[in-house]
């Protein structure tokens, strides 16, 4: 049993986290002074409302405060960074954060849910949630450059409606049993006495760790601390996770509405251009299709986030039902109802995102048809111009032919009265040269036309020759064979 428990309690993830920490050469960075910003909400005594402590700069400073019965701790995102990585590592170790939770962060897991009961009876529940977070500027989705971005990312962020913001908070709930709350005697020595027994102070019964949580969640707990008492939270600590899911739903839903609003303006503009497809070719923005595809990509990511959140919520429901049993108290029943209600909200957003995805597909197809129709009308206009030129050429061709014949040296107008037209005896040379040349030109045109028609119909591939003589010959032989077959 102990070996199985070690699968989620070994130190390998902590060592891997430490190995990924960048080297720090700051003079103020010492093992006893590891900087990490923390924000604390706590409930100390039975019946009391909560309190708030901000501006905590390290774990050493945090431990100077008395251990409350219930506490909620906000910390930076659980990733190995040069600024807070060492502080996070110290927080993981001192607070007994499940190492599986740390491993998920190192592996960039987008969604998870884990539950484990330690040997001392402490229940650990943790999960990560990934959500697309967009930034809107003047009705467009934009990407705000961050330090250390690669060249490819900087190039990609210049595309229309591009955005690479993500929110990935992690949450750990620890519920300690009465057995784990028992003070443990510790033997210590002083310079003036023999060995004595000291009692290790008991820890909080309920602890919620929020890593990289949105600011709206902290605002939510600021209101919550004035409403709930310590006894309320001890009745069912899982209500804290319900509040977390409520705020994460708001973040995801707000992002979905933001993308829908940006897309709505593009949709309206596209419908307007559909009434005048010829004009749309000129009025269509150059980044129209790029923007639409980026919006569709954001929607795909949001649908994935929503499905992951639903999976987390369902896993939490199963765990909560198994923990509270068939006869929950009033607070536990309230949490059950709240989780069921939260599930319907996520499902509603999921359906809306599916509808938005279909609307985007429809507009992309409509935009393509508008461009195609506009190009077709442009080609028709050019074809009409060519037709006009051809008609005018046919009209003046007889006159030009007659003028060319009479302008040759074979016909000459006499200089003296009665100014008769004299035709040369060698006039027949004109026809002797012109007729064969005309026939040759017609043969060459016919060969080119037959070859082009065959290649256009994928009947034959050009095998060589400037004008496709082999293709022409093959087509002619095929025609002869078909004629012989019909004759037989």
CSV table of N, CA and C in Angstrom, one decimal, residues 79-150:
chain,number,residue,atom,x,y,z
A,79,UNK,N,4.5,27.7,-11.8
A,79,UNK,CA,5.5,27.4,-12.9
A,79,UNK,C,6.9,27.9,-12.4
A,80,UNK,N,7.9,27.2,-12.9
A,80,UNK,CA,9.3,27.5,-12.4
A,80,UNK,C,9.8,28.8,-13.1
A,81,UNK,N,9.7,29.9,-12.4
A,81,UNK,CA,10.2,31.2,-13.0
A,81,UNK,C,11.4,31.7,-12.1
A,82,UNK,N,12.1,32.6,-12.7
A,82,UNK,CA,13.3,33.1,-12.0
A,82,UNK,C,12.9,33.9,-10.8
A,83,UNK,N,11.8,34.5,-10.8
A,83,UNK,CA,11.4,35.5,-9.8
A,83,UNK,C,10.8,34.8,-8.6
A,84,UNK,N,9.8,33.8,-8.8
A,84,UNK,CA,9.1,33.2,-7.7
A,84,UNK,C,9.3,31.7,-7.6
A,85,UNK,N,10.1,31.1,-8.5
A,85,UNK,CA,10.2,29.7,-8.5
A,85,UNK,C,10.7,29.1,-7.2
A,86,UNK,N,11.7,29.7,-6.6
A,86,UNK,CA,12.2,29.1,-5.3
A,86,UNK,C,11.2,29.3,-4.2
A,87,UNK,N,10.4,30.4,-4.2
A,87,UNK,CA,9.4,30.6,-3.2
A,87,UNK,C,8.3,29.6,-3.4
A,88,UNK,N,7.9,29.3,-4.6
A,88,UNK,CA,6.9,28.2,-4.9
A,88,UNK,C,7.4,26.9,-4.4
A,89,UNK,N,8.6,26.6,-4.6
A,89,UNK,CA,9.1,25.3,-4.2
A,89,UNK,C,9.1,25.1,-2.7
A,90,UNK,N,9.4,26.2,-2.0
A,90,UNK,CA,9.3,26.2,-0.5
A,90,UNK,C,7.9,26.1,-0.1
A,91,UNK,N,6.9,26.7,-0.8
A,91,UNK,CA,5.5,26.6,-0.5
A,91,UNK,C,5.0,25.1,-0.7
A,92,UNK,N,5.5,24.5,-1.8
A,92,UNK,CA,5.1,23.1,-2.0
A,92,UNK,C,5.5,22.2,-0.9
A,93,UNK,N,6.7,22.4,-0.4
A,93,UNK,CA,7.3,21.5,0.6
A,93,UNK,C,6.7,21.7,1.9
A,94,UNK,N,6.6,23.0,2.3
A,94,UNK,CA,6.1,23.3,3.7
A,94,UNK,C,4.6,23.0,3.8
A,95,UNK,N,3.9,23.1,2.7
A,95,UNK,CA,2.4,22.9,2.8
A,95,UNK,C,2.0,21.5,2.3
A,96,UNK,N,2.9,20.6,2.0
A,96,UNK,CA,2.6,19.3,1.6
A,96,UNK,C,1.7,19.3,0.4
A,97,UNK,N,2.0,20.1,-0.6
A,97,UNK,CA,1.2,20.1,-1.9
A,97,UNK,C,1.5,18.8,-2.6
A,98,UNK,N,0.4,18.1,-3.1
A,98,UNK,CA,0.7,16.8,-3.8
A,98,UNK,C,1.6,17.0,-4.9
A,99,UNK,N,2.6,16.1,-5.0
A,99,UNK,CA,3.6,16.2,-6.1
A,99,UNK,C,3.0,16.0,-7.4
A,100,UNK,N,1.9,15.2,-7.5
A,100,UNK,CA,1.2,15.0,-8.8
A,100,UNK,C,0.7,16.4,-9.3
A,101,UNK,N,0.3,17.3,-8.4
A,101,UNK,CA,-0.1,18.6,-8.9
A,101,UNK,C,1.0,19.4,-9.5
A,102,UNK,N,2.2,19.2,-8.9
A,102,UNK,CA,3.4,19.9,-9.4
A,102,UNK,C,3.8,19.3,-10.8
A,103,UNK,N,3.7,18.0,-10.9
A,103,UNK,CA,4.0,17.3,-12.1
A,103,UNK,C,3.1,17.8,-13.3
A,104,UNK,N,1.8,18.0,-13.0
A,104,UNK,CA,0.9,18.5,-14.0
A,104,UNK,C,1.3,19.8,-14.6
A,105,UNK,N,1.8,20.7,-13.7
A,105,UNK,CA,2.3,22.0,-14.1
A,105,UNK,C,3.5,21.9,-15.0
A,106,UNK,N,4.5,21.0,-14.7
A,106,UNK,CA,5.7,20.8,-15.5
A,106,UNK,C,5.3,20.2,-16.8
A,107,UNK,N,4.3,19.4,-16.9
A,107,UNK,CA,3.9,18.7,-18.2
A,107,UNK,C,2.9,19.5,-19.0
A,108,UNK,N,2.6,20.8,-18.5
A,108,UNK,CA,1.6,21.6,-19.2
A,108,UNK,C,0.3,21.0,-19.4
A,109,UNK,N,-0.2,20.2,-18.4
A,109,UNK,CA,-1.5,19.6,-18.5
A,109,UNK,C,-2.6,20.7,-18.5
A,110,UNK,N,-3.5,20.6,-19.5
A,110,UNK,CA,-4.5,21.6,-19.6
A,110,UNK,C,-5.7,21.4,-18.7
A,111,UNK,N,-6.0,20.2,-18.3
A,111,UNK,CA,-7.1,19.9,-17.5
A,111,UNK,C,-6.8,18.6,-16.7
A,112,UNK,N,-7.2,18.7,-15.4
A,112,UNK,CA,-7.0,17.5,-14.5
A,112,UNK,C,-7.9,17.5,-13.3
A,113,UNK,N,-8.0,16.4,-12.7
A,113,UNK,CA,-8.7,16.3,-11.4
A,113,UNK,C,-8.1,15.2,-10.6
A,114,UNK,N,-7.7,15.4,-9.4
A,114,UNK,CA,-7.1,14.4,-8.6
A,114,UNK,C,-7.6,14.5,-7.1
A,115,UNK,N,-7.7,13.3,-6.5
A,115,UNK,CA,-8.1,13.3,-5.1
A,115,UNK,C,-7.3,12.1,-4.4
A,116,UNK,N,-6.9,12.4,-3.2
A,116,UNK,CA,-6.1,11.4,-2.5
A,116,UNK,C,-6.2,11.6,-1.0
A,117,UNK,N,-6.2,10.5,-0.3
A,117,UNK,CA,-6.3,10.6,1.2
A,117,UNK,C,-4.9,10.1,1.7
A,118,UNK,N,-4.3,11.0,2.5
A,118,UNK,CA,-2.9,10.6,3.0
A,118,UNK,C,-3.1,9.6,4.1
A,119,UNK,N,-1.9,9.1,4.6
A,119,UNK,CA,-1.9,8.1,5.6
A,119,UNK,C,-2.5,8.6,6.9
A,120,UNK,N,-2.3,9.9,7.1
A,120,UNK,CA,-2.8,10.5,8.4
A,120,UNK,C,-4.3,10.9,8.3
A,121,UNK,N,-5.0,10.6,7.2
A,121,UNK,CA,-6.4,10.9,7.0
A,121,UNK,C,-6.7,12.2,6.3
A,122,UNK,N,-5.7,13.0,5.9
A,122,UNK,CA,-5.9,14.3,5.2
A,122,UNK,C,-6.3,14.0,3.8
A,123,UNK,N,-7.4,14.7,3.4
A,123,UNK,CA,-7.9,14.6,2.0
A,123,UNK,C,-7.4,15.7,1.2
A,124,UNK,N,-6.8,15.3,0.0
A,124,UNK,CA,-6.3,16.3,-0.9
A,124,UNK,C,-7.1,16.2,-2.2
A,125,UNK,N,-7.5,17.4,-2.7
A,125,UNK,CA,-8.3,17.5,-3.9
A,125,UNK,C,-7.6,18.6,-4.7
A,126,UNK,N,-7.3,18.3,-6.0
A,126,UNK,CA,-6.6,19.3,-6.8
A,126,UNK,C,-7.0,19.2,-8.2
A,127,UNK,N,-6.9,20.3,-9.0
A,127,UNK,CA,-7.2,20.4,-10.4
A,127,UNK,C,-6.6,21.6,-11.0
A,128,UNK,N,-6.3,21.5,-12.3
A,128,UNK,CA,-5.9,22.7,-13.1
A,128,UNK,C,-7.0,23.0,-14.1
A,129,UNK,N,-7.1,24.2,-14.5
A,129,UNK,CA,-8.1,24.6,-15.5
A,129,UNK,C,-7.4,25.6,-16.5
A,130,UNK,N,-7.5,25.3,-17.8
A,130,UNK,CA,-6.9,26.2,-18.8
A,130,UNK,C,-8.1,26.9,-19.5
A,131,UNK,N,-7.9,28.2,-19.7
A,131,UNK,CA,-8.9,29.0,-20.4
A,131,UNK,C,-8.3,30.1,-21.2
A,132,UNK,N,-8.8,30.2,-22.5
A,132,UNK,CA,-8.4,31.3,-23.4
A,132,UNK,C,-8.8,32.6,-22.8
A,133,UNK,N,-7.9,33.5,-22.8
A,133,UNK,CA,-8.2,34.9,-22.3
A,133,UNK,C,-7.8,35.9,-23.4
A,134,UNK,N,-8.7,36.7,-23.9
A,134,UNK,CA,-8.5,37.6,-25.0
A,134,UNK,C,-8.4,39.0,-24.6
A,135,UNK,N,-7.7,39.8,-25.3
A,135,UNK,CA,-7.6,41.3,-25.0
A,135,UNK,C,-8.3,42.0,-26.2
A,136,UNK,N,-9.2,42.9,-25.9
A,136,UNK,CA,-10.0,43.6,-26.9
A,136,UNK,C,-9.5,45.0,-26.9
A,137,UNK,N,-9.2,45.5,-28.1
A,137,UNK,CA,-8.8,46.9,-28.3
A,137,UNK,C,-9.4,47.5,-29.5
A,138,UNK,N,-10.3,48.5,-29.3
A,138,UNK,CA,-11.1,49.1,-30.4
A,138,UNK,C,-11.8,48.1,-31.3
A,139,UNK,N,-12.5,47.2,-30.6
A,139,UNK,CA,-13.3,46.2,-31.3
A,139,UNK,C,-12.6,45.1,-32.0
A,140,UNK,N,-11.3,44.9,-31.7
A,140,UNK,CA,-10.5,43.9,-32.3
A,140,UNK,C,-9.7,43.1,-31.2
A,141,UNK,N,-9.5,41.9,-31.5
A,141,UNK,CA,-8.7,41.1,-30.6
A,141,UNK,C,-7.2,41.3,-30.9
A,142,UNK,N,-6.5,41.6,-29.9
A,142,UNK,CA,-5.0,41.9,-30.1
A,142,UNK,C,-4.2,41.1,-29.1
A,143,UNK,N,-2.9,41.0,-29.4
A,143,UNK,CA,-2.0,40.3,-28.5
A,143,UNK,C,-1.0,41.3,-27.9
A,144,UNK,N,-0.9,41.2,-26.6
A,144,UNK,CA,0.1,42.1,-26.0
A,144,UNK,C,1.4,41.4,-25.8
A,145,UNK,N,2.4,42.0,-26.4
A,145,UNK,CA,3.7,41.3,-26.4
A,145,UNK,C,4.3,41.2,-25.0
A,146,UNK,N,4.9,40.0,-24.7
A,146,UNK,CA,5.5,39.7,-23.4
A,146,UNK,C,7.0,39.5,-23.6
A,147,UNK,N,7.7,39.7,-22.6
A,147,UNK,CA,9.2,39.5,-22.7
A,147,UNK,C,9.5,38.1,-22.9
A,148,UNK,N,10.6,37.9,-23.8
A,148,UNK,CA,11.0,36.5,-24.0
A,148,UNK,C,10.3,35.8,-25.1
A,149,UNK,N,9.4,36.4,-25.8
A,149,UNK,CA,8.7,35.8,-26.9
A,149,UNK,C,9.6,35.5,-28.1
A,150,UNK,N,9.4,34.3,-28.7
A,150,UNK,CA,10.2,34.0,-29.9
A,150,UNK,C,9.8,34.8,-31.1
